[in-house]
Amino acid sequence: MGSFSLWHWLIVMLWGIAPMFPISEILKKAGYSRAWALLWLVPLVNLIGFVVFAYSRWPSTR
């Protein structure tokens, strides 16, 4: 139980990166850059970004 296999790390990477695709589509429809989806990978910053995104005026509705 001290080491992880290559399969373990591939699954962890897939689990962390997979949500970025729907997040980037939502950001695109809201009028923001898809690059904001990278905030998903930074702990605590992603929660702050989510709150800011939820309560700010979206460029597509202006």
mmCIF file of N, CA and C in Angstrom:
data_model
loop_
_atom_site.group_PDB
_atom_site.id
_atom_site.type_symbol
_atom_site.label_atom_id
_atom_site.label_comp_id
_atom_site.label_asym_id
_atom_site.label_seq_id
_atom_site.Cartn_x
_atom_site.Cartn_y
_atom_site.Cartn_z
ATOM 1 N N MET A 1 0.807 -1.206 0.000
ATOM 2 C CA MET A 1 0.000 0.000 0.000
ATOM 3 C C MET A 1 0.842 1.259 0.000
ATOM 4 N N GLY A 2 2.017 1.262 -0.486
ATOM 5 C CA GLY A 2 2.824 2.459 -0.461
ATOM 6 C C GLY A 2 2.942 3.125 -1.814
ATOM 7 N N SER A 3 2.588 2.430 -2.857
ATOM 8 C CA SER A 3 2.739 3.015 -4.190
ATOM 9 C C SER A 3 1.453 2.855 -4.979
ATOM 10 N N PHE A 4 1.307 3.713 -5.956
ATOM 11 C CA PHE A 4 0.147 3.660 -6.814
ATOM 12 C C PHE A 4 0.588 3.303 -8.219
ATOM 13 N N SER A 5 -0.247 2.605 -8.929
ATOM 14 C CA SER A 5 0.107 2.193 -10.280
ATOM 15 C C SER A 5 -0.186 3.306 -11.284
ATOM 16 N N LEU A 6 0.253 3.082 -12.487
ATOM 17 C CA LEU A 6 -0.004 4.029 -13.569
ATOM 18 C C LEU A 6 -1.497 4.186 -13.798
ATOM 19 N N TRP A 7 -2.249 3.103 -13.695
ATOM 20 C CA TRP A 7 -3.702 3.163 -13.893
ATOM 21 C C TRP A 7 -4.367 4.060 -12.863
ATOM 22 N N HIS A 8 -3.875 4.004 -11.656
ATOM 23 C CA HIS A 8 -4.423 4.863 -10.602
ATOM 24 C C HIS A 8 -4.274 6.333 -10.989
ATOM 25 N N TRP A 9 -3.090 6.728 -11.424
ATOM 26 C CA TRP A 9 -2.856 8.123 -11.770
ATOM 27 C C TRP A 9 -3.629 8.546 -13.006
ATOM 28 N N LEU A 10 -3.817 7.651 -13.966
ATOM 29 C CA LEU A 10 -4.625 7.977 -15.144
ATOM 30 C C LEU A 10 -6.076 8.219 -14.766
ATOM 31 N N ILE A 11 -6.592 7.407 -13.862
ATOM 32 C CA ILE A 11 -7.983 7.586 -13.411
ATOM 33 C C ILE A 11 -8.123 8.879 -12.622
ATOM 34 N N VAL A 12 -7.155 9.192 -11.773
ATOM 35 C CA VAL A 12 -7.194 10.441 -11.001
ATOM 36 C C VAL A 12 -7.170 11.645 -11.934
ATOM 37 N N MET A 13 -6.313 11.610 -12.954
ATOM 38 C CA MET A 13 -6.248 12.720 -13.907
ATOM 39 C C MET A 13 -7.547 12.851 -14.695
ATOM 40 N N LEU A 14 -8.116 11.738 -15.118
ATOM 41 C CA LEU A 14 -9.382 11.772 -15.842
ATOM 42 C C LEU A 14 -10.500 12.326 -14.967
ATOM 43 N N TRP A 15 -10.529 11.915 -13.713
ATOM 44 C CA TRP A 15 -11.551 12.366 -12.769
ATOM 45 C C TRP A 15 -11.448 13.869 -12.513
ATOM 46 N N GLY A 16 -10.246 14.413 -12.563
ATOM 47 C CA GLY A 16 -10.065 15.841 -12.315
ATOM 48 C C GLY A 16 -10.266 16.700 -13.546
ATOM 49 N N ILE A 17 -9.962 16.153 -14.720
ATOM 50 C CA ILE A 17 -10.029 16.939 -15.949
ATOM 51 C C ILE A 17 -11.381 16.826 -16.643
ATOM 52 N N ALA A 18 -12.080 15.723 -16.479
ATOM 53 C CA ALA A 18 -13.356 15.505 -17.171
ATOM 54 C C ALA A 18 -14.396 16.608 -16.919
ATOM 55 N N PRO A 19 -14.546 17.133 -15.700
ATOM 56 C CA PRO A 19 -15.538 18.197 -15.491
ATOM 57 C C PRO A 19 -15.215 19.508 -16.192
ATOM 58 N N MET A 20 -13.993 19.677 -16.662
ATOM 59 C CA MET A 20 -13.626 20.934 -17.320
ATOM 60 C C MET A 20 -14.367 21.126 -18.641
ATOM 61 N N PHE A 21 -14.751 20.058 -19.320
ATOM 62 C CA PHE A 21 -15.432 20.196 -20.600
ATOM 63 C C PHE A 21 -16.843 20.769 -20.457
ATOM 64 N N PRO A 22 -17.696 20.240 -19.586
ATOM 65 C CA PRO A 22 -19.007 20.896 -19.427
ATOM 66 C C PRO A 22 -18.909 22.287 -18.810
ATOM 67 N N ILE A 23 -17.940 22.478 -17.913
ATOM 68 C CA ILE A 23 -17.758 23.801 -17.320
ATOM 69 C C ILE A 23 -17.383 24.812 -18.394
ATOM 70 N N SER A 24 -16.503 24.422 -19.314
ATOM 71 C CA SER A 24 -16.096 25.353 -20.368
ATOM 72 C C SER A 24 -17.255 25.667 -21.307
ATOM 73 N N GLU A 25 -18.144 24.729 -21.546
ATOM 74 C CA GLU A 25 -19.319 25.000 -22.387
ATOM 75 C C GLU A 25 -20.267 25.984 -21.707
ATOM 76 N N ILE A 26 -20.462 25.830 -20.421
ATOM 77 C CA ILE A 26 -21.324 26.751 -19.674
ATOM 78 C C ILE A 26 -20.721 28.155 -19.693
ATOM 79 N N LEU A 27 -19.404 28.239 -19.502
ATOM 80 C CA LEU A 27 -18.741 29.542 -19.533
ATOM 81 C C LEU A 27 -18.852 30.189 -20.903
ATOM 82 N N LYS A 28 -18.741 29.398 -21.959
ATOM 83 C CA LYS A 28 -18.853 29.940 -23.318
ATOM 84 C C LYS A 28 -20.254 30.492 -23.561
ATOM 85 N N LYS A 29 -21.284 29.769 -23.131
ATOM 86 C CA LYS A 29 -22.664 30.222 -23.321
ATOM 87 C C LYS A 29 -22.975 31.458 -22.484
ATOM 88 N N ALA A 30 -22.278 31.609 -21.362
ATOM 89 C CA ALA A 30 -22.490 32.773 -20.506
ATOM 90 C C ALA A 30 -21.726 33.994 -21.006
ATOM 91 N N GLY A 31 -20.822 33.801 -21.966
ATOM 92 C CA GLY A 31 -20.090 34.921 -22.518
ATOM 93 C C GLY A 31 -18.691 35.091 -21.968
ATOM 94 N N TYR A 32 -18.235 34.144 -21.182
ATOM 95 C CA TYR A 32 -16.888 34.200 -20.620
ATOM 96 C C TYR A 32 -15.932 33.341 -21.439
ATOM 97 N N SER A 33 -14.641 33.535 -21.212
ATOM 98 C CA SER A 33 -13.622 32.733 -21.875
ATOM 99 C C SER A 33 -13.610 31.325 -21.295
ATOM 100 N N ARG A 34 -13.341 30.345 -22.158
ATOM 101 C CA ARG A 34 -13.267 28.960 -21.690
ATOM 102 C C ARG A 34 -12.073 28.725 -20.775
ATOM 103 N N ALA A 35 -11.104 29.617 -20.807
ATOM 104 C CA ALA A 35 -9.915 29.463 -19.973
ATOM 105 C C ALA A 35 -10.243 29.526 -18.477
ATOM 106 N N TRP A 36 -11.373 30.119 -18.127
ATOM 107 C CA TRP A 36 -11.781 30.175 -16.726
ATOM 108 C C TRP A 36 -12.034 28.792 -16.157
ATOM 109 N N ALA A 37 -12.219 27.795 -17.012
ATOM 110 C CA ALA A 37 -12.433 26.426 -16.540
ATOM 111 C C ALA A 37 -11.188 25.876 -15.852
ATOM 112 N N LEU A 38 -10.041 26.473 -16.088
ATOM 113 C CA LEU A 38 -8.820 26.024 -15.420
ATOM 114 C C LEU A 38 -8.862 26.267 -13.915
ATOM 115 N N LEU A 39 -9.761 27.149 -13.466
ATOM 116 C CA LEU A 39 -9.907 27.362 -12.025
ATOM 117 C C LEU A 39 -10.363 26.094 -11.315
ATOM 118 N N TRP A 40 -10.968 25.179 -12.053
ATOM 119 C CA TRP A 40 -11.423 23.922 -11.482
ATOM 120 C C TRP A 40 -10.260 23.155 -10.852
ATOM 121 N N LEU A 41 -9.061 23.328 -11.367
ATOM 122 C CA LEU A 41 -7.908 22.560 -10.906
ATOM 123 C C LEU A 41 -7.251 23.133 -9.656
ATOM 124 N N VAL A 42 -7.624 24.352 -9.250
ATOM 125 C CA VAL A 42 -6.984 25.001 -8.103
ATOM 126 C C VAL A 42 -7.952 24.961 -6.918
ATOM 127 N N PRO A 43 -7.596 24.219 -5.870
ATOM 128 C CA PRO A 43 -8.486 24.127 -4.711
ATOM 129 C C PRO A 43 -8.728 25.491 -4.068
ATOM 130 N N LEU A 44 -9.862 25.697 -3.548
ATOM 131 C CA LEU A 44 -10.354 26.910 -2.894
ATOM 132 C C LEU A 44 -10.561 28.052 -3.881
ATOM 133 N N VAL A 45 -9.684 28.212 -4.850
ATOM 134 C CA VAL A 45 -9.884 29.240 -5.875
ATOM 135 C C VAL A 45 -11.101 28.876 -6.722
ATOM 136 N N ASN A 46 -11.334 27.577 -6.943
ATOM 137 C CA ASN A 46 -12.487 27.178 -7.732
ATOM 138 C C ASN A 46 -13.798 27.527 -7.021
ATOM 139 N N LEU A 47 -13.816 27.441 -5.712
ATOM 140 C CA LEU A 47 -15.031 27.819 -4.978
ATOM 141 C C LEU A 47 -15.271 29.323 -5.033
ATOM 142 N N ILE A 48 -14.217 30.091 -4.892
ATOM 143 C CA ILE A 48 -14.336 31.546 -4.982
ATOM 144 C C ILE A 48 -14.771 31.947 -6.388
ATOM 145 N N GLY A 49 -14.175 31.321 -7.413
ATOM 146 C CA GLY A 49 -14.566 31.602 -8.796
ATOM 147 C C GLY A 49 -16.015 31.248 -9.063
ATOM 148 N N PHE A 50 -16.488 30.164 -8.472
ATOM 149 C CA PHE A 50 -17.880 29.760 -8.639
ATOM 150 C C PHE A 50 -18.836 30.796 -8.053
ATOM 151 N N VAL A 51 -18.522 31.309 -6.886
ATOM 152 C CA VAL A 51 -19.379 32.314 -6.246
ATOM 153 C C VAL A 51 -19.365 33.608 -7.050
ATOM 154 N N VAL A 52 -18.198 34.028 -7.504
ATOM 155 C CA VAL A 52 -18.103 35.243 -8.312
ATOM 156 C C VAL A 52 -18.882 35.068 -9.610
ATOM 157 N N PHE A 53 -18.751 33.914 -10.240
ATOM 158 C CA PHE A 53 -19.467 33.632 -11.483
ATOM 159 C C PHE A 53 -20.975 33.626 -11.261
ATOM 160 N N ALA A 54 -21.422 33.100 -10.143
ATOM 161 C CA ALA A 54 -22.852 32.994 -9.864
ATOM 162 C C ALA A 54 -23.497 34.354 -9.621
ATOM 163 N N TYR A 55 -22.770 35.286 -9.008
ATOM 164 C CA TYR A 55 -23.382 36.551 -8.615
ATOM 165 C C TYR A 55 -22.989 37.749 -9.475
ATOM 166 N N SER A 56 -22.160 37.545 -10.473
ATOM 167 C CA SER A 56 -21.807 38.663 -11.351
ATOM 168 C C SER A 56 -22.759 38.716 -12.556
ATOM 169 N N ARG A 57 -22.769 39.851 -13.236
ATOM 170 C CA ARG A 57 -23.587 39.989 -14.456
ATOM 171 C C ARG A 57 -22.860 39.305 -15.602
ATOM 172 N N TRP A 58 -23.566 38.452 -16.311
ATOM 173 C CA TRP A 58 -22.959 37.721 -17.412
ATOM 174 C C TRP A 58 -22.892 38.592 -18.645
ATOM 175 N N PRO A 59 -21.770 38.542 -19.373
ATOM 176 C CA PRO A 59 -21.641 39.350 -20.591
ATOM 177 C C PRO A 59 -22.670 39.010 -21.662
ATOM 178 N N SER A 60 -23.161 37.798 -21.711
ATOM 179 C CA SER A 60 -24.131 37.426 -22.743
ATOM 180 C C SER A 60 -25.509 38.008 -22.480
ATOM 181 N N THR A 61 -25.812 38.434 -21.261
ATOM 182 C CA THR A 61 -27.129 38.986 -20.960
ATOM 183 C C THR A 61 -27.142 40.509 -20.963
ATOM 184 N N ARG A 62 -26.021 41.135 -21.241
ATOM 185 C CA ARG A 62 -25.960 42.595 -21.255
ATOM 186 C C ARG A 62 -26.505 43.137 -22.548
#
